[in-house]
């Protein structure tokens, strides 16, 4: 019996030591006092009676002390909850700062890449501000639509200046071509003398005709008009060769720098900067021009107009000569559809490079440099679809896990720049090649 008494004593000592001190204003005996009185087997029945009585009074005691118990539990829960909230806030603040730092570094890195590629226009476009006055300088719709019938004007010009009025055959301009049936009635001299608006036949090569006339404002300089017809090229590809600056950097070995400075996407307008390499004894020529194009699908005709302009982000360079007196008009007409092979074009252009060349030398340069440029331009138009296919093929592709895997890019042929030790005549030929493009 002593064993069970000790067990009961050990089990309820702590509980009743606090609850049985004073219940209902009446003093009760502690367990120590009861234990001291009941260690004798004689008093065992009294202990059991007390335990039974205590159990019966336990609900009443618990009810009276419930408020204190609830307060203690509430304080403990509040303490634990406050600790958890504080730790959670600290962790949130830490990860937020870390994420902000990483995101900020990534944003700055991308901005630096964009600025290094495009320059200040990225910043202005990001906030919707243009540094170029498009409302004032934009090439007008009226000017674009006014050249839709340029090919018809070419037909009339060809009829009046290089066609015999009697036999209706072509007349020889500078040298005959094997695939053309020329006039043999002896009236070709009279045909050449029949100019239209001062346009004089200048030269003829495979699939191209060229006229020129002297500029009224710049004596000794000429305005050129080129007509060509290519059966194997689409009008769309021929147009894109004119406006794709990245592609031109691949096939034009005179291009030192060529980039779009600013865009006006709502009107298909661009501000383009071009630097052309000249030989060592001369300064490189650079151009800043406003370009806009129009695609008229009803007439299967494309019009591209370029005009020299100024842009605040492209100041003049001390080592280059800025060409400001420049303009060009290109009209491309498809035989059936702009995305089907078969097209003809007209290019009318003028620029003043700021260098004086004797008339005989300028004529020789034009007659030798122009055909070379047209051959390379034609080949570039043939290769444009393959160029686009290579770009699409070399885009990064996603693997099965969703990660981006870049495809190895095949080496591109590096354009061979002109050797400065070549003669000045070679430089002048290249200068005229640029004249034809812009």
mmCIF file with all atom_site columns, N, CA and C in Angstrom, residues 83-137:
data_model
loop_
_atom_site.group_PDB
_atom_site.id
_atom_site.type_symbol
_atom_site.label_atom_id
_atom_site.label_alt_id
_atom_site.label_comp_id
_atom_site.label_asym_id
_atom_site.label_entity_id
_atom_site.label_seq_id
_atom_site.pdbx_PDB_ins_code
_atom_site.Cartn_x
_atom_site.Cartn_y
_atom_site.Cartn_z
_atom_site.occupancy
_atom_site.B_iso_or_equiv
_atom_site.pdbx_formal_charge
_atom_site.auth_seq_id
_atom_site.auth_comp_id
_atom_site.auth_asym_id
_atom_site.auth_atom_id
_atom_site.pdbx_PDB_model_num
ATOM 1   N N  . UNK A 1 83  ? 6.870  36.144 -32.330 1.00 0.00 ? 83  UNK A N  1
ATOM 2   C CA . UNK A 1 83  ? 8.201  35.681 -32.727 1.00 0.00 ? 83  UNK A CA 1
ATOM 3   C C  . UNK A 1 83  ? 8.197  35.167 -34.165 1.00 0.00 ? 83  UNK A C  1
ATOM 4   N N  . UNK A 1 84  ? 7.160  34.385 -34.520 1.00 0.00 ? 84  UNK A N  1
ATOM 5   C CA . UNK A 1 84  ? 7.083  33.842 -35.881 1.00 0.00 ? 84  UNK A CA 1
ATOM 6   C C  . UNK A 1 84  ? 6.896  34.967 -36.911 1.00 0.00 ? 84  UNK A C  1
ATOM 7   N N  . UNK A 1 85  ? 6.060  35.946 -36.571 1.00 0.00 ? 85  UNK A N  1
ATOM 8   C CA . UNK A 1 85  ? 5.845  37.068 -37.502 1.00 0.00 ? 85  UNK A CA 1
ATOM 9   C C  . UNK A 1 85  ? 7.135  37.853 -37.708 1.00 0.00 ? 85  UNK A C  1
ATOM 10  N N  . UNK A 1 86  ? 7.848  38.090 -36.623 1.00 0.00 ? 86  UNK A N  1
ATOM 11  C CA . UNK A 1 86  ? 9.099  38.830 -36.729 1.00 0.00 ? 86  UNK A CA 1
ATOM 12  C C  . UNK A 1 86  ? 10.119 38.071 -37.585 1.00 0.00 ? 86  UNK A C  1
ATOM 13  N N  . UNK A 1 87  ? 10.228 36.768 -37.371 1.00 0.00 ? 87  UNK A N  1
ATOM 14  C CA . UNK A 1 87  ? 11.146 35.970 -38.181 1.00 0.00 ? 87  UNK A CA 1
ATOM 15  C C  . UNK A 1 87  ? 10.723 35.944 -39.641 1.00 0.00 ? 87  UNK A C  1
ATOM 16  N N  . UNK A 1 88  ? 9.403  35.838 -39.881 1.00 0.00 ? 88  UNK A N  1
ATOM 17  C CA . UNK A 1 88  ? 8.921  35.851 -41.262 1.00 0.00 ? 88  UNK A CA 1
ATOM 18  C C  . UNK A 1 88  ? 9.197  37.170 -41.957 1.00 0.00 ? 88  UNK A C  1
ATOM 19  N N  . UNK A 1 89  ? 8.996  38.273 -41.237 1.00 0.00 ? 89  UNK A N  1
ATOM 20  C CA . UNK A 1 89  ? 9.280  39.590 -41.815 1.00 0.00 ? 89  UNK A CA 1
ATOM 21  C C  . UNK A 1 89  ? 10.763 39.746 -42.133 1.00 0.00 ? 89  UNK A C  1
ATOM 22  N N  . UNK A 1 90  ? 11.610 39.247 -41.244 1.00 0.00 ? 90  UNK A N  1
ATOM 23  C CA . UNK A 1 90  ? 13.046 39.325 -41.496 1.00 0.00 ? 90  UNK A CA 1
ATOM 24  C C  . UNK A 1 90  ? 13.435 38.525 -42.735 1.00 0.00 ? 90  UNK A C  1
ATOM 25  N N  . UNK A 1 91  ? 12.874 37.325 -42.861 1.00 0.00 ? 91  UNK A N  1
ATOM 26  C CA . UNK A 1 91  ? 13.182 36.505 -44.040 1.00 0.00 ? 91  UNK A CA 1
ATOM 27  C C  . UNK A 1 91  ? 12.653 37.159 -45.313 1.00 0.00 ? 91  UNK A C  1
ATOM 28  N N  . UNK A 1 92  ? 11.434 37.711 -45.261 1.00 0.00 ? 92  UNK A N  1
ATOM 29  C CA . UNK A 1 92  ? 10.872 38.386 -46.437 1.00 0.00 ? 92  UNK A CA 1
ATOM 30  C C  . UNK A 1 92  ? 11.735 39.576 -46.850 1.00 0.00 ? 92  UNK A C  1
ATOM 31  N N  . UNK A 1 93  ? 12.161 40.368 -45.869 1.00 0.00 ? 93  UNK A N  1
ATOM 32  C CA . UNK A 1 93  ? 12.999 41.530 -46.175 1.00 0.00 ? 93  UNK A CA 1
ATOM 33  C C  . UNK A 1 93  ? 14.330 41.102 -46.776 1.00 0.00 ? 93  UNK A C  1
ATOM 34  N N  . UNK A 1 94  ? 14.905 40.033 -46.241 1.00 0.00 ? 94  UNK A N  1
ATOM 35  C CA . UNK A 1 94  ? 16.187 39.555 -46.745 1.00 0.00 ? 94  UNK A CA 1
ATOM 36  C C  . UNK A 1 94  ? 16.078 39.103 -48.191 1.00 0.00 ? 94  UNK A C  1
ATOM 37  N N  . UNK A 1 95  ? 15.093 38.227 -48.483 1.00 0.00 ? 95  UNK A N  1
ATOM 38  C CA . UNK A 1 95  ? 14.955 37.722 -49.852 1.00 0.00 ? 95  UNK A CA 1
ATOM 39  C C  . UNK A 1 95  ? 14.533 38.821 -50.820 1.00 0.00 ? 95  UNK A C  1
ATOM 40  N N  . UNK A 1 96  ? 13.738 39.782 -50.333 1.00 0.00 ? 96  UNK A N  1
ATOM 41  C CA . UNK A 1 96  ? 13.349 40.898 -51.202 1.00 0.00 ? 96  UNK A CA 1
ATOM 42  C C  . UNK A 1 96  ? 14.555 41.726 -51.600 1.00 0.00 ? 96  UNK A C  1
ATOM 43  N N  . UNK A 1 97  ? 15.431 42.001 -50.630 1.00 0.00 ? 97  UNK A N  1
ATOM 44  C CA . UNK A 1 97  ? 16.639 42.765 -50.948 1.00 0.00 ? 97  UNK A CA 1
ATOM 45  C C  . UNK A 1 97  ? 17.539 42.000 -51.903 1.00 0.00 ? 97  UNK A C  1
ATOM 46  N N  . UNK A 1 98  ? 17.666 40.692 -51.658 1.00 0.00 ? 98  UNK A N  1
ATOM 47  C CA . UNK A 1 98  ? 18.498 39.891 -52.561 1.00 0.00 ? 98  UNK A CA 1
ATOM 48  C C  . UNK A 1 98  ? 17.918 39.872 -53.963 1.00 0.00 ? 98  UNK A C  1
ATOM 49  N N  . UNK A 1 99  ? 16.594 39.687 -54.087 1.00 0.00 ? 99  UNK A N  1
ATOM 50  C CA . UNK A 1 99  ? 15.968 39.642 -55.412 1.00 0.00 ? 99  UNK A CA 1
ATOM 51  C C  . UNK A 1 99  ? 16.088 40.985 -56.110 1.00 0.00 ? 99  UNK A C  1
ATOM 52  N N  . UNK A 1 100 ? 15.845 42.072 -55.354 1.00 0.00 ? 100 UNK A N  1
ATOM 53  C CA . UNK A 1 100 ? 15.958 43.406 -55.951 1.00 0.00 ? 100 UNK A CA 1
ATOM 54  C C  . UNK A 1 100 ? 17.364 43.653 -56.465 1.00 0.00 ? 100 UNK A C  1
ATOM 55  N N  . UNK A 1 101 ? 18.355 43.204 -55.742 1.00 0.00 ? 101 UNK A N  1
ATOM 56  C CA . UNK A 1 101 ? 19.739 43.427 -56.160 1.00 0.00 ? 101 UNK A CA 1
ATOM 57  C C  . UNK A 1 101 ? 20.050 42.656 -57.435 1.00 0.00 ? 101 UNK A C  1
ATOM 58  N N  . UNK A 1 102 ? 19.616 41.391 -57.485 1.00 0.00 ? 102 UNK A N  1
ATOM 59  C CA . UNK A 1 102 ? 19.858 40.582 -58.683 1.00 0.00 ? 102 UNK A CA 1
ATOM 60  C C  . UNK A 1 102 ? 19.096 41.145 -59.879 1.00 0.00 ? 102 UNK A C  1
ATOM 61  N N  . UNK A 1 103 ? 17.807 41.495 -59.650 1.00 0.00 ? 103 UNK A N  1
ATOM 62  C CA . UNK A 1 103 ? 17.000 42.034 -60.747 1.00 0.00 ? 103 UNK A CA 1
ATOM 63  C C  . UNK A 1 103 ? 17.565 43.355 -61.247 1.00 0.00 ? 103 UNK A C  1
ATOM 64  N N  . UNK A 1 104 ? 18.030 44.191 -60.339 1.00 0.00 ? 104 UNK A N  1
ATOM 65  C CA . UNK A 1 104 ? 18.598 45.473 -60.747 1.00 0.00 ? 104 UNK A CA 1
ATOM 66  C C  . UNK A 1 104 ? 19.865 45.277 -61.567 1.00 0.00 ? 104 UNK A C  1
ATOM 67  N N  . UNK A 1 105 ? 20.710 44.348 -61.137 1.00 0.00 ? 105 UNK A N  1
ATOM 68  C CA . UNK A 1 105 ? 21.927 44.075 -61.903 1.00 0.00 ? 105 UNK A CA 1
ATOM 69  C C  . UNK A 1 105 ? 21.594 43.562 -63.297 1.00 0.00 ? 105 UNK A C  1
ATOM 70  N N  . UNK A 1 106 ? 20.597 42.674 -63.397 1.00 0.00 ? 106 UNK A N  1
ATOM 71  C CA . UNK A 1 106 ? 20.206 42.135 -64.700 1.00 0.00 ? 106 UNK A CA 1
ATOM 72  C C  . UNK A 1 106 ? 19.634 43.224 -65.589 1.00 0.00 ? 106 UNK A C  1
ATOM 73  N N  . UNK A 1 107 ? 18.809 44.109 -65.003 1.00 0.00 ? 107 UNK A N  1
ATOM 74  C CA . UNK A 1 107 ? 18.239 45.207 -65.779 1.00 0.00 ? 107 UNK A CA 1
ATOM 75  C C  . UNK A 1 107 ? 19.325 46.137 -66.296 1.00 0.00 ? 107 UNK A C  1
ATOM 76  N N  . UNK A 1 108 ? 20.281 46.479 -65.444 1.00 0.00 ? 108 UNK A N  1
ATOM 77  C CA . UNK A 1 108 ? 21.372 47.359 -65.870 1.00 0.00 ? 108 UNK A CA 1
ATOM 78  C C  . UNK A 1 108 ? 22.227 46.700 -66.941 1.00 0.00 ? 108 UNK A C  1
ATOM 79  N N  . UNK A 1 109 ? 22.427 45.388 -66.813 1.00 0.00 ? 109 UNK A N  1
ATOM 80  C CA . UNK A 1 109 ? 23.221 44.687 -67.818 1.00 0.00 ? 109 UNK A CA 1
ATOM 81  C C  . UNK A 1 109 ? 22.546 44.724 -69.186 1.00 0.00 ? 109 UNK A C  1
ATOM 82  N N  . UNK A 1 110 ? 21.236 44.482 -69.212 1.00 0.00 ? 110 UNK A N  1
ATOM 83  C CA . UNK A 1 110 ? 20.512 44.509 -70.482 1.00 0.00 ? 110 UNK A CA 1
ATOM 84  C C  . UNK A 1 110 ? 20.459 45.909 -71.069 1.00 0.00 ? 110 UNK A C  1
ATOM 85  N N  . UNK A 1 111 ? 20.276 46.906 -70.213 1.00 0.00 ? 111 UNK A N  1
ATOM 86  C CA . UNK A 1 111 ? 20.265 48.282 -70.708 1.00 0.00 ? 111 UNK A CA 1
ATOM 87  C C  . UNK A 1 111 ? 21.617 48.652 -71.295 1.00 0.00 ? 111 UNK A C  1
ATOM 88  N N  . UNK A 1 112 ? 22.694 48.208 -70.655 1.00 0.00 ? 112 UNK A N  1
ATOM 89  C CA . UNK A 1 112 ? 24.020 48.503 -71.177 1.00 0.00 ? 112 UNK A CA 1
ATOM 90  C C  . UNK A 1 112 ? 24.233 47.846 -72.535 1.00 0.00 ? 112 UNK A C  1
ATOM 91  N N  . UNK A 1 113 ? 23.743 46.612 -72.703 1.00 0.00 ? 113 UNK A N  1
ATOM 92  C CA . UNK A 1 113 ? 23.852 45.942 -73.995 1.00 0.00 ? 113 UNK A CA 1
ATOM 93  C C  . UNK A 1 113 ? 23.080 46.684 -75.069 1.00 0.00 ? 113 UNK A C  1
ATOM 94  N N  . UNK A 1 114 ? 21.851 47.101 -74.746 1.00 0.00 ? 114 UNK A N  1
ATOM 95  C CA . UNK A 1 114 ? 21.044 47.810 -75.729 1.00 0.00 ? 114 UNK A CA 1
ATOM 96  C C  . UNK A 1 114 ? 21.656 49.153 -76.090 1.00 0.00 ? 114 UNK A C  1
ATOM 97  N N  . UNK A 1 115 ? 22.167 49.852 -75.079 1.00 0.00 ? 115 UNK A N  1
ATOM 98  C CA . UNK A 1 115 ? 22.761 51.158 -75.351 1.00 0.00 ? 115 UNK A CA 1
ATOM 99  C C  . UNK A 1 115 ? 24.014 51.024 -76.195 1.00 0.00 ? 115 UNK A C  1
ATOM 100 N N  . UNK A 1 116 ? 24.772 49.956 -75.979 1.00 0.00 ? 116 UNK A N  1
ATOM 101 C CA . UNK A 1 116 ? 25.977 49.774 -76.776 1.00 0.00 ? 116 UNK A CA 1
ATOM 102 C C  . UNK A 1 116 ? 25.652 49.436 -78.218 1.00 0.00 ? 116 UNK A C  1
ATOM 103 N N  . UNK A 1 117 ? 24.471 48.856 -78.475 1.00 0.00 ? 117 UNK A N  1
ATOM 104 C CA . UNK A 1 117 ? 24.089 48.494 -79.832 1.00 0.00 ? 117 UNK A CA 1
ATOM 105 C C  . UNK A 1 117 ? 23.391 49.637 -80.557 1.00 0.00 ? 117 UNK A C  1
ATOM 106 N N  . UNK A 1 118 ? 22.505 50.307 -79.859 1.00 0.00 ? 118 UNK A N  1
ATOM 107 C CA . UNK A 1 118 ? 21.657 51.289 -80.535 1.00 0.00 ? 118 UNK A CA 1
ATOM 108 C C  . UNK A 1 118 ? 21.941 52.726 -80.146 1.00 0.00 ? 118 UNK A C  1
ATOM 109 N N  . UNK A 1 119 ? 22.496 52.927 -78.947 1.00 0.00 ? 119 UNK A N  1
ATOM 110 C CA . UNK A 1 119 ? 22.780 54.303 -78.560 1.00 0.00 ? 119 UNK A CA 1
ATOM 111 C C  . UNK A 1 119 ? 21.641 54.931 -77.803 1.00 0.00 ? 119 UNK A C  1
ATOM 112 N N  . UNK A 1 120 ? 21.564 56.244 -77.878 1.00 0.00 ? 120 UNK A N  1
ATOM 113 C CA . UNK A 1 120 ? 20.642 57.003 -77.045 1.00 0.00 ? 120 UNK A CA 1
ATOM 114 C C  . UNK A 1 120 ? 19.182 56.798 -77.420 1.00 0.00 ? 120 UNK A C  1
ATOM 115 N N  . UNK A 1 121 ? 18.904 56.327 -78.632 1.00 0.00 ? 121 UNK A N  1
ATOM 116 C CA . UNK A 1 121 ? 17.500 56.224 -79.024 1.00 0.00 ? 121 UNK A CA 1
ATOM 117 C C  . UNK A 1 121 ? 16.741 55.219 -78.176 1.00 0.00 ? 121 UNK A C  1
ATOM 118 N N  . UNK A 1 122 ? 17.459 54.232 -77.562 1.00 0.00 ? 122 UNK A N  1
ATOM 119 C CA . UNK A 1 122 ? 16.783 53.266 -76.695 1.00 0.00 ? 122 UNK A CA 1
ATOM 120 C C  . UNK A 1 122 ? 16.176 53.964 -75.491 1.00 0.00 ? 122 UNK A C  1
ATOM 121 N N  . UNK A 1 123 ? 16.930 54.890 -74.894 1.00 0.00 ? 123 UNK A N  1
ATOM 122 C CA . UNK A 1 123 ? 16.433 55.602 -73.728 1.00 0.00 ? 123 UNK A CA 1
ATOM 123 C C  . UNK A 1 123 ? 15.238 56.466 -74.078 1.00 0.00 ? 123 UNK A C  1
ATOM 124 N N  . UNK A 1 124 ? 15.319 57.183 -75.193 1.00 0.00 ? 124 UNK A N  1
ATOM 125 C CA . UNK A 1 124 ? 14.207 58.047 -75.571 1.00 0.00 ? 124 UNK A CA 1
ATOM 126 C C  . UNK A 1 124 ? 12.978 57.234 -75.957 1.00 0.00 ? 124 UNK A C  1
ATOM 127 N N  . UNK A 1 125 ? 13.171 56.113 -76.637 1.00 0.00 ? 125 UNK A N  1
ATOM 128 C CA . UNK A 1 125 ? 12.018 55.296 -77.017 1.00 0.00 ? 125 UNK A CA 1
ATOM 129 C C  . UNK A 1 125 ? 11.374 54.659 -75.795 1.00 0.00 ? 125 UNK A C  1
ATOM 130 N N  . UNK A 1 126 ? 12.169 54.370 -74.751 1.00 0.00 ? 126 UNK A N  1
ATOM 131 C CA . UNK A 1 126 ? 11.613 53.757 -73.544 1.00 0.00 ? 126 UNK A CA 1
ATOM 132 C C  . UNK A 1 126 ? 10.642 54.681 -72.841 1.00 0.00 ? 126 UNK A C  1
ATOM 133 N N  . UNK A 1 127 ? 10.866 55.976 -72.920 1.00 0.00 ? 127 UNK A N  1
ATOM 134 C CA . UNK A 1 127 ? 9.964  56.930 -72.267 1.00 0.00 ? 127 UNK A CA 1
ATOM 135 C C  . UNK A 1 127 ? 9.029  57.595 -73.259 1.00 0.00 ? 127 UNK A C  1
ATOM 136 N N  . UNK A 1 128 ? 9.046  57.118 -74.505 1.00 0.00 ? 128 UNK A N  1
ATOM 137 C CA . UNK A 1 128 ? 8.119  57.641 -75.500 1.00 0.00 ? 128 UNK A CA 1
ATOM 138 C C  . UNK A 1 128 ? 8.485  59.007 -76.037 1.00 0.00 ? 128 UNK A C  1
ATOM 139 N N  . UNK A 1 129 ? 9.768  59.366 -75.986 1.00 0.00 ? 129 UNK A N  1
ATOM 140 C CA . UNK A 1 129 ? 10.196 60.675 -76.453 1.00 0.00 ? 129 UNK A CA 1
ATOM 141 C C  . UNK A 1 129 ? 11.091 60.494 -77.663 1.00 0.00 ? 129 UNK A C  1
ATOM 142 N N  . UNK A 1 130 ? 10.871 61.270 -78.698 1.00 0.00 ? 130 UNK A N  1
ATOM 143 C CA . UNK A 1 130 ? 11.712 61.263 -79.884 1.00 0.00 ? 130 UNK A CA 1
ATOM 144 C C  . UNK A 1 130 ? 12.495 62.563 -79.945 1.00 0.00 ? 130 UNK A C  1
ATOM 145 N N  . UNK A 1 131 ? 13.775 62.429 -80.290 1.00 0.00 ? 131 UNK A N  1
ATOM 146 C CA . UNK A 1 131 ? 14.605 63.628 -80.407 1.00 0.00 ? 131 UNK A CA 1
ATOM 147 C C  . UNK A 1 131 ? 14.556 64.178 -81.829 1.00 0.00 ? 131 UNK A C  1
ATOM 148 N N  . UNK A 1 132 ? 13.816 63.519 -82.716 1.00 0.00 ? 132 UNK A N  1
ATOM 149 C CA . UNK A 1 132 ? 13.704 63.953 -84.105 1.00 0.00 ? 132 UNK A CA 1
ATOM 150 C C  . UNK A 1 132 ? 12.287 64.455 -84.349 1.00 0.00 ? 132 UNK A C  1
ATOM 151 N N  . UNK A 1 133 ? 12.174 65.582 -85.024 1.00 0.00 ? 133 UNK A N  1
ATOM 152 C CA . UNK A 1 133 ? 10.862 66.187 -85.281 1.00 0.00 ? 133 UNK A CA 1
ATOM 153 C C  . UNK A 1 133 ? 10.213 65.491 -86.477 1.00 0.00 ? 133 UNK A C  1
ATOM 154 N N  . UNK A 1 134 ? 9.521  64.388 -86.206 1.00 0.00 ? 134 UNK A N  1
ATOM 155 C CA . UNK A 1 134 ? 8.911  63.623 -87.288 1.00 0.00 ? 134 UNK A CA 1
ATOM 156 C C  . UNK A 1 134 ? 7.781  64.393 -87.962 1.00 0.00 ? 134 UNK A C  1
ATOM 157 N N  . UNK A 1 135 ? 7.029  65.152 -87.206 1.00 0.00 ? 135 UNK A N  1
ATOM 158 C CA . UNK A 1 135 ? 5.908  65.877 -87.797 1.00 0.00 ? 135 UNK A CA 1
ATOM 159 C C  . UNK A 1 135 ? 6.380  66.862 -88.864 1.00 0.00 ? 135 UNK A C  1
ATOM 160 N N  . UNK A 1 136 ? 7.558  67.384 -88.682 1.00 0.00 ? 136 UNK A N  1
ATOM 161 C CA . UNK A 1 136 ? 8.083  68.359 -89.636 1.00 0.00 ? 136 UNK A CA 1
ATOM 162 C C  . UNK A 1 136 ? 8.906  67.696 -90.730 1.00 0.00 ? 136 UNK A C  1
ATOM 163 N N  . UNK A 1 137 ? 9.691  66.680 -90.382 1.00 0.00 ? 137 UNK A N  1
ATOM 164 C CA . UNK A 1 137 ? 10.665 66.110 -91.310 1.00 0.00 ? 137 UNK A CA 1
ATOM 165 C C  . UNK A 1 137 ? 10.183 64.845 -92.015 1.00 0.00 ? 137 UNK A C  1
#
